[in-house]
Short mmCIF file of C-alpha atoms in Angstrom, two decimals:
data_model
loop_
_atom_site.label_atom_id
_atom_site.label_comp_id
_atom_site.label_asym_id
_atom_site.label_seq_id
_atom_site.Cartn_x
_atom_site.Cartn_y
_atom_site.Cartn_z
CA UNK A 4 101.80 59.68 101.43
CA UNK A 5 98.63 60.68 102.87
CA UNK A 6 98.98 64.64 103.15
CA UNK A 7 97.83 67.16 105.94
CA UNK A 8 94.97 69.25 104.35
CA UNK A 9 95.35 72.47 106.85
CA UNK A 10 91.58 74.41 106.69
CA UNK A 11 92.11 77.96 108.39
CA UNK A 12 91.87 80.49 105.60
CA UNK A 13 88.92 81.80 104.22
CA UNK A 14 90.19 82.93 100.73
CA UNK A 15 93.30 82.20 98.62
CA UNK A 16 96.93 81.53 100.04
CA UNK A 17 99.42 84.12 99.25
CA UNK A 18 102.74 82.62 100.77
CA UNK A 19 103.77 79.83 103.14
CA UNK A 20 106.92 79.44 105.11
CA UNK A 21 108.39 76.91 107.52
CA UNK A 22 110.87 78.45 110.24
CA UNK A 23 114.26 77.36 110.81
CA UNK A 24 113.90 74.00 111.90
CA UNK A 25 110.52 73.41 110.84
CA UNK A 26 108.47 72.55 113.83
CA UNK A 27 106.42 76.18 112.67
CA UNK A 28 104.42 76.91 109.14
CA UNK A 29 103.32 80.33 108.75
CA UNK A 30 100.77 80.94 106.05
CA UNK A 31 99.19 84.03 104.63
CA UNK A 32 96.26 85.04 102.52
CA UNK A 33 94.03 87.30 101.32
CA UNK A 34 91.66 86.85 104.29
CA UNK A 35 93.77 89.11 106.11
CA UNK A 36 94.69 86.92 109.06
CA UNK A 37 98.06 84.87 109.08
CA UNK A 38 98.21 81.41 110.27
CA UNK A 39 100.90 79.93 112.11
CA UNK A 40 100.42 75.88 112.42
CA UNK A 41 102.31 72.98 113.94
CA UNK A 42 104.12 71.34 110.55
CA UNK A 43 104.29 67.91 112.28
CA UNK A 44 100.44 67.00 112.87
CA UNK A 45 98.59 70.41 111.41
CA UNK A 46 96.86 72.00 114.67
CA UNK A 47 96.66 75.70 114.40
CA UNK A 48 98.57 77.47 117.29
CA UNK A 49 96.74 80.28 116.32
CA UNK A 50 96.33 83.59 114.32
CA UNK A 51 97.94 86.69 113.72
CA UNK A 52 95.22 89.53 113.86
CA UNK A 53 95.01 93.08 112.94
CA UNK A 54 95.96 93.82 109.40
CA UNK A 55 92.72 95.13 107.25
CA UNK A 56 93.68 93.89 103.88
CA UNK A 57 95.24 90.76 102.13
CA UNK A 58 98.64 90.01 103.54
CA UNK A 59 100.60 89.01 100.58
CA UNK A 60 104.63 87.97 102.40
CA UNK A 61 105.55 86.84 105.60
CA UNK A 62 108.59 85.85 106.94
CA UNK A 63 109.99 84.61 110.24
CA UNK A 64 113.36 85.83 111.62
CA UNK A 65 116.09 83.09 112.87
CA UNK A 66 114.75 82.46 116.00
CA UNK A 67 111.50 82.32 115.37
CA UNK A 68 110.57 85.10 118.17
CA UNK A 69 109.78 87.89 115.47
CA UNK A 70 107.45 87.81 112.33
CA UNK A 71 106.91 90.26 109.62
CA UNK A 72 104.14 90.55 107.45
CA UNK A 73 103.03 92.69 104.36
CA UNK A 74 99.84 93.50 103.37
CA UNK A 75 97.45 95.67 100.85
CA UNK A 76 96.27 97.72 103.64
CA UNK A 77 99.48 99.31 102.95
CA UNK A 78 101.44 98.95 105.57
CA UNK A 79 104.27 96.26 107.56
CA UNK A 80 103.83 94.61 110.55
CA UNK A 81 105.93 93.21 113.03
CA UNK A 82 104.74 90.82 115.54
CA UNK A 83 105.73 88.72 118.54
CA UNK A 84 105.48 85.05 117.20
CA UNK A 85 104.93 83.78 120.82
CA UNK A 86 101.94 85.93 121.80
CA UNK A 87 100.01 87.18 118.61
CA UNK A 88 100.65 90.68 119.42
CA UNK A 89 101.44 92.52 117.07
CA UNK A 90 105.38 94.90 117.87
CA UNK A 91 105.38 97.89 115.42
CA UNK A 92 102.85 98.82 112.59
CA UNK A 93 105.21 101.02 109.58
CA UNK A 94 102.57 102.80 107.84
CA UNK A 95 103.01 102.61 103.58
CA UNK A 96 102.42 104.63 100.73
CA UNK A 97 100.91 101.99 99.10
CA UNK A 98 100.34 97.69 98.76
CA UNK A 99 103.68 95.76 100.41
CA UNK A 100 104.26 93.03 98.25
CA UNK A 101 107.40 91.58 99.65
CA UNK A 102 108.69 91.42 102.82
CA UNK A 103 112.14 89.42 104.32
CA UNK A 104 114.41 88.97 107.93
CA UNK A 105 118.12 89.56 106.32
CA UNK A 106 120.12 85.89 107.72
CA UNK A 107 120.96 87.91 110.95
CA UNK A 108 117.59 89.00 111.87
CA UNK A 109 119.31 92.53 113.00
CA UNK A 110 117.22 94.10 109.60
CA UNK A 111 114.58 93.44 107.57
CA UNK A 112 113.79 94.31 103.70
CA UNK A 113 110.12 94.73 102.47
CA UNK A 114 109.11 96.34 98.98
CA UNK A 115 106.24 98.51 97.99
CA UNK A 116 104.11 98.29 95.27
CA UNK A 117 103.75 101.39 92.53
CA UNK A 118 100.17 102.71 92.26
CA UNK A 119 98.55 105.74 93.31
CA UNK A 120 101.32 108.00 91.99
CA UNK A 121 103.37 106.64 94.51
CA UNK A 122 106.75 104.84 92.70
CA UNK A 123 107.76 101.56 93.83
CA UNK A 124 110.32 101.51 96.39
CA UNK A 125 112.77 98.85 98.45
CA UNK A 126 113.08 99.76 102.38
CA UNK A 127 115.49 98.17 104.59
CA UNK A 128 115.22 99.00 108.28
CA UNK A 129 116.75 98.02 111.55
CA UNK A 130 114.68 94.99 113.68
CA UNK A 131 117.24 94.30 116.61
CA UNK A 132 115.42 96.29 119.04
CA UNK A 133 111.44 97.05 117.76
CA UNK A 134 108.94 98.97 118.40
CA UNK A 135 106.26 101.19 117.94
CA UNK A 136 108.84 104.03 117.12
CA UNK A 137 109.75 101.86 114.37
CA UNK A 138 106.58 103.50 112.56
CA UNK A 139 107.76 106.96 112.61
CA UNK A 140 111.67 106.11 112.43
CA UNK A 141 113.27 106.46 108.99
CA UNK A 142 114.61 103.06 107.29
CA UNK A 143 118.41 102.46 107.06
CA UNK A 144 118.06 102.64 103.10
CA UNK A 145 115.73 103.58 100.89
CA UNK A 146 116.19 102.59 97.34
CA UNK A 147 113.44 103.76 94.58
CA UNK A 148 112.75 101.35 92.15
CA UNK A 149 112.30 103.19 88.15
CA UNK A 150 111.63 100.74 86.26
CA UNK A 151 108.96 97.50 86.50
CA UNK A 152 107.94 96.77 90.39
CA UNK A 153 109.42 94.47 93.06
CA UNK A 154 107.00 91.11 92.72
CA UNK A 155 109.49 88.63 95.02
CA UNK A 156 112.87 89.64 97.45
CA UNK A 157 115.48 87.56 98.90
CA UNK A 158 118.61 88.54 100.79
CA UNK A 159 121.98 88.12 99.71
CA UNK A 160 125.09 86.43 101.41
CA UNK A 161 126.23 87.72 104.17
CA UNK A 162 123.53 90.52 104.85
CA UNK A 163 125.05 92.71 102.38
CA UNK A 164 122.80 92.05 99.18
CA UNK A 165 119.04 92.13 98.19
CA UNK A 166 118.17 90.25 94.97
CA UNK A 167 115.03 91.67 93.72
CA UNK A 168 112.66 89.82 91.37
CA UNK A 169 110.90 92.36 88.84
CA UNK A 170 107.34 92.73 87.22
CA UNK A 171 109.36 92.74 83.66
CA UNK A 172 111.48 89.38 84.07
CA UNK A 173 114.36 91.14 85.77
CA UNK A 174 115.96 90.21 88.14
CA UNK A 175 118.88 92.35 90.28
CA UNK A 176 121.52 92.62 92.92
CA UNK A 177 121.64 95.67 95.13
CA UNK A 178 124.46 96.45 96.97
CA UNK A 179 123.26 97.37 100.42
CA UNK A 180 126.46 99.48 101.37
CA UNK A 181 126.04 101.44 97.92
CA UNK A 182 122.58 101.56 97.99
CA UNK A 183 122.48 100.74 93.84
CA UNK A 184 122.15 98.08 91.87
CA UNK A 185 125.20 96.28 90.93
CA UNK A 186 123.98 93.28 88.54
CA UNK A 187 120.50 92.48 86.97
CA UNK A 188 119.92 89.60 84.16
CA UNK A 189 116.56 89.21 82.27
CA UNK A 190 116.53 85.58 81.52
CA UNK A 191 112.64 85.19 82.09
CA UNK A 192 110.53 87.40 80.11
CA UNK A 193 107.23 87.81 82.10
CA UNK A 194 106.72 88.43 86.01
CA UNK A 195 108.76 87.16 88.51
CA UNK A 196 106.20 85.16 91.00
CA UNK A 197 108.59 83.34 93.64
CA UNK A 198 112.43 83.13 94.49
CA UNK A 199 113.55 80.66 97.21
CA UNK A 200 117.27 79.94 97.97
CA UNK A 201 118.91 77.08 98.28
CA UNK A 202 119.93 75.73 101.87
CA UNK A 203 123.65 76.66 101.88
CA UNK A 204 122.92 80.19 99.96
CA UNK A 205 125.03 79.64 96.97
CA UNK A 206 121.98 79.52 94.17
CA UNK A 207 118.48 79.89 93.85
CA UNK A 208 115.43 79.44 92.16
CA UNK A 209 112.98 81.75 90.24
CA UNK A 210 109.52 81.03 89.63
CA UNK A 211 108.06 83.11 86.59
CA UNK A 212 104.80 83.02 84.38
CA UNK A 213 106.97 82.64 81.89
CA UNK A 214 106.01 78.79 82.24
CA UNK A 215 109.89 78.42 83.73
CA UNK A 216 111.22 78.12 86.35
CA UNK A 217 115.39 78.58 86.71
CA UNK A 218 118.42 78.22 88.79
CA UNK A 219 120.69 81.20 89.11
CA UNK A 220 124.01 81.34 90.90
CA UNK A 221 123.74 83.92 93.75
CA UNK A 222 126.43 85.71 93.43
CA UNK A 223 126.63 86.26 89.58
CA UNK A 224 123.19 85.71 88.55
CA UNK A 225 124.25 83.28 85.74
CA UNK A 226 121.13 81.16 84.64
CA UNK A 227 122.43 77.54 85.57
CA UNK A 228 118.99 74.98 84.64
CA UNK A 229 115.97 75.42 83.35
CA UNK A 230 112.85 73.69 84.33
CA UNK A 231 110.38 74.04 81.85
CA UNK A 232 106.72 73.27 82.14
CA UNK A 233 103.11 74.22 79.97
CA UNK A 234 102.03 76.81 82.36
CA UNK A 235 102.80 79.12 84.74
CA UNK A 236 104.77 78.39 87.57
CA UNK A 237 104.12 80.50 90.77
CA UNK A 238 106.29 78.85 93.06
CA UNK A 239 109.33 76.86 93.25
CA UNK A 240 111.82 75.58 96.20
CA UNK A 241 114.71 73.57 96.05
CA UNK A 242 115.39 70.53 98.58
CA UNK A 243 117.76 71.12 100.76
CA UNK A 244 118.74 67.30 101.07
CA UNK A 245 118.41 66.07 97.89
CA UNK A 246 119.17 67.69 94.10
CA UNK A 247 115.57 68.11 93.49
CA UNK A 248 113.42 71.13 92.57
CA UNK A 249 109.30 71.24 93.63
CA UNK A 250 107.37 73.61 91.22
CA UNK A 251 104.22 74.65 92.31
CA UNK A 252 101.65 76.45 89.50
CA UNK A 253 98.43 76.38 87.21
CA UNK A 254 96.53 78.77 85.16
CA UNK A 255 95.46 82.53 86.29
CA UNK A 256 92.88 82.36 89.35
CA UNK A 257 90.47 83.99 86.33
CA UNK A 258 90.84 80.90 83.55
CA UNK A 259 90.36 78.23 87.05
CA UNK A 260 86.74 77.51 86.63
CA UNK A 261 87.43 76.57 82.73
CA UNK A 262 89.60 73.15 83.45
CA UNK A 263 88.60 70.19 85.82
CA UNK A 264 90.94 69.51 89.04
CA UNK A 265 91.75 65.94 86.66
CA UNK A 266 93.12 68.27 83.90
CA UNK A 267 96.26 67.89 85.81
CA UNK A 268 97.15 71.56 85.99
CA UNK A 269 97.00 72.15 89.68
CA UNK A 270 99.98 69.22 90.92
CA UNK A 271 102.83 70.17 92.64
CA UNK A 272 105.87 69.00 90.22
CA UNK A 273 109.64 67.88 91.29
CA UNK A 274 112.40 68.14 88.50
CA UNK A 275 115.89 66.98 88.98
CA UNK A 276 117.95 69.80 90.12
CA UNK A 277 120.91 69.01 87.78
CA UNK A 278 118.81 66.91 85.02
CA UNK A 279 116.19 69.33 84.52
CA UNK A 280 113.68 66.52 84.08
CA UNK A 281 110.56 66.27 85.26
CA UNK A 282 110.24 62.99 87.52
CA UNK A 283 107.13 63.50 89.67
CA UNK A 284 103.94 64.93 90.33
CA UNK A 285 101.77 65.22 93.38
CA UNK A 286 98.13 66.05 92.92
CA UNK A 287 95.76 67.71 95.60
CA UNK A 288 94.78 71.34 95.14
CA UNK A 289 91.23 72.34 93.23
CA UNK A 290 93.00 75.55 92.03
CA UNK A 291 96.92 77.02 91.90
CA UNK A 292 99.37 76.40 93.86
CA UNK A 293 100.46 80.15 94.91
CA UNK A 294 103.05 78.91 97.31
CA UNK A 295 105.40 76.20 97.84
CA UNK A 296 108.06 75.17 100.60
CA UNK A 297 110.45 72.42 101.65
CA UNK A 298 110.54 71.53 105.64
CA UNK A 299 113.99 72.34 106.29
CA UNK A 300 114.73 68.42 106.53
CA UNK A 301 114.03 67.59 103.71
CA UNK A 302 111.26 65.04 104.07
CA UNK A 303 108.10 66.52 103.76
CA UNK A 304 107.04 69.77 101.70
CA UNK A 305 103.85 72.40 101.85
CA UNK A 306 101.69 73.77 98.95
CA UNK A 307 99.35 76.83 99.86
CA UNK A 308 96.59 77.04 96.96
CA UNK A 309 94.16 79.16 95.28
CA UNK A 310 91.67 76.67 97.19
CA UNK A 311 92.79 78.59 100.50
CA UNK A 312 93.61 74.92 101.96
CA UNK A 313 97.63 74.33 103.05
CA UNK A 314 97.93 70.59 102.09
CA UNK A 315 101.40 69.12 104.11
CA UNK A 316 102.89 66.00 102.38
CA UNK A 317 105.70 63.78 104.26
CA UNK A 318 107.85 61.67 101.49
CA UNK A 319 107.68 58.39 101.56
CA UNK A 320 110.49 56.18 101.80
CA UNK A 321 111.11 55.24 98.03
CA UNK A 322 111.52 58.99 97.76
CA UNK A 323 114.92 58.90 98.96
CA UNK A 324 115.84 55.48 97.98
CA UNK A 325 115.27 56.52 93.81
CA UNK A 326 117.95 57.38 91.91
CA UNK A 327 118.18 58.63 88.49
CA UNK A 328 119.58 55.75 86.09
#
């Protein structure tokens, strides 16, 4: 299982994500450039240049012609995956934290942060056709967020929800065609870092610094499993071949240089999905893992780290041939 170490960035990783079918990893980071990488043998197709701040989300739309980024020099970008170049700048009011295609790719979601006076707010605009009129065009829906911030995003089934993961633990459902919140749970008690769905939509996973991590159903937000662990977990992602959940975590980038890479706090851990037991660990990072993500088949993951290196691992074969007795 010898892994992929993937040296580009120049500070920490923010977020990683694979495309559809996995032949693409994107990563992001604080240096302000994006990454986009071959997932098979880890040469860099190249970068993604013009923001002026750390870029903390990205996301790829369905066909993996479009990709959106957010970043702390407070504003969105779109840009043309092929070429580098970068479709529409929409100018902010302040940091974009999160930022998501819906399953169609016809709109996109992104969140701002609140600070400078400015409250935190959810925008949803319309990506079939962009360009740089999408900077001065008004989003489809605007939803202000009163209570604790937007930390992570994901859409609903079907297009027609948005559940947002808060500062405070909670986590809601938005109705799209309302424009308000239908449903919101606060199972975890501290911020939401990371919420990836499952492959067929129906549940998904929430990474808090809570120390858990947990399973909701999609649809009614009911806390299914727990996965518990002795520190905070930043990111989590859930197989989409096998009933297994990868947790990806450590201590605040502040406490790092107080524990030694053996200490065992920076491995990237894999629970049984229905079990909720812990069953492996995979070492590599010299700091947090900030982001983690399945290849859509199943057989080899990514872990983006504090270190600022992307680390690739393929399974080996006894992965899929264990069984839980």
């Amino acid at each position: 299982m010898k892994p992929l170490v993937l040296q580009g960035h120049e500070r920490s990783i923010t977020q990683i994500k694979y495309n559809r079918e996995g032949d693409l990893l994107f990563s992001c980071s604080k240096d302000q450039k994006p990454n986009v990488w071959f997932s098979l043998n880890g040469e860099r197709l190249g970068t993604y240049n013009g923001h002026q701040g750390a870029v903390w989300c990205i996301d790829c739309d369905w066909t993996s012609t479009k990709l959106m980024t957010g970043s702390g020099d407070m504003s969105t970008r779109l840009w043309n995956v092929e070429r580098g170049t970068t479709i529409a700048t929409i100018p902010c009011k302040s940091s974009v934290r999160t930022c998501n295609f819906s399953y169609s790719g016809n709109q996109a979601a992104y969140s701002t942060d609140k600070a400078m006076g400015h409250s935190c707010e959810l925008f949803i605009i319309d990506v079939r056709n962009p360009d740089e009129g999408l900077a001065n065009a008004s989003a489809i829906l605007r939803i202000p967020i009163s209570g604790s911030k937007i930390t992570s995003m994901l859409w609903g089934s079907m297009d027609e929800t948005i559940i947002t993961g808060h500062e405070d633990g909670q986590i809601t459902v938005w109705d799209l065609r309302m424009g308000k919140e239908v449903n919101s749970v606060n199972d975890h008690t501290m911020v939401i870092n990371d919420m990836q769905m499952s492959k067929d939509g129906t549940m998904f996973v929430s990474a808090s610094k809570d120390t858990t991590a947990k399973l909701f159903d999609s649809e009614s937000l009911m806390c299914l499993k727990t996965y518990k662990t002795e520190r905070h977990v930043n990111s989590a992602s859930i197989s989409p071949i096998l009933d297994h959940v990868a947790l990806g975590g450590g201590q605040d980038a502040m406490e790092v240089t107080t524990t030694s890479a053996r200490a065992g706090k920076f491995d990237a851990r894999f629970f049984y999905l229905i079990y909720e037991e812990e069953f492996a660990r995979v070492k590599g990072h010299f700091g947090p893992i900030n982001s983690l993500a399945f290849h859509p088949d199943g057989k080899s993951f990514a872990t983006g780290g504090e270190d600022g290196f992307v680390r690739v691992q393929v399974f080996d074969s006894s992965y899929f041939d264990y069984s839980f007795d």
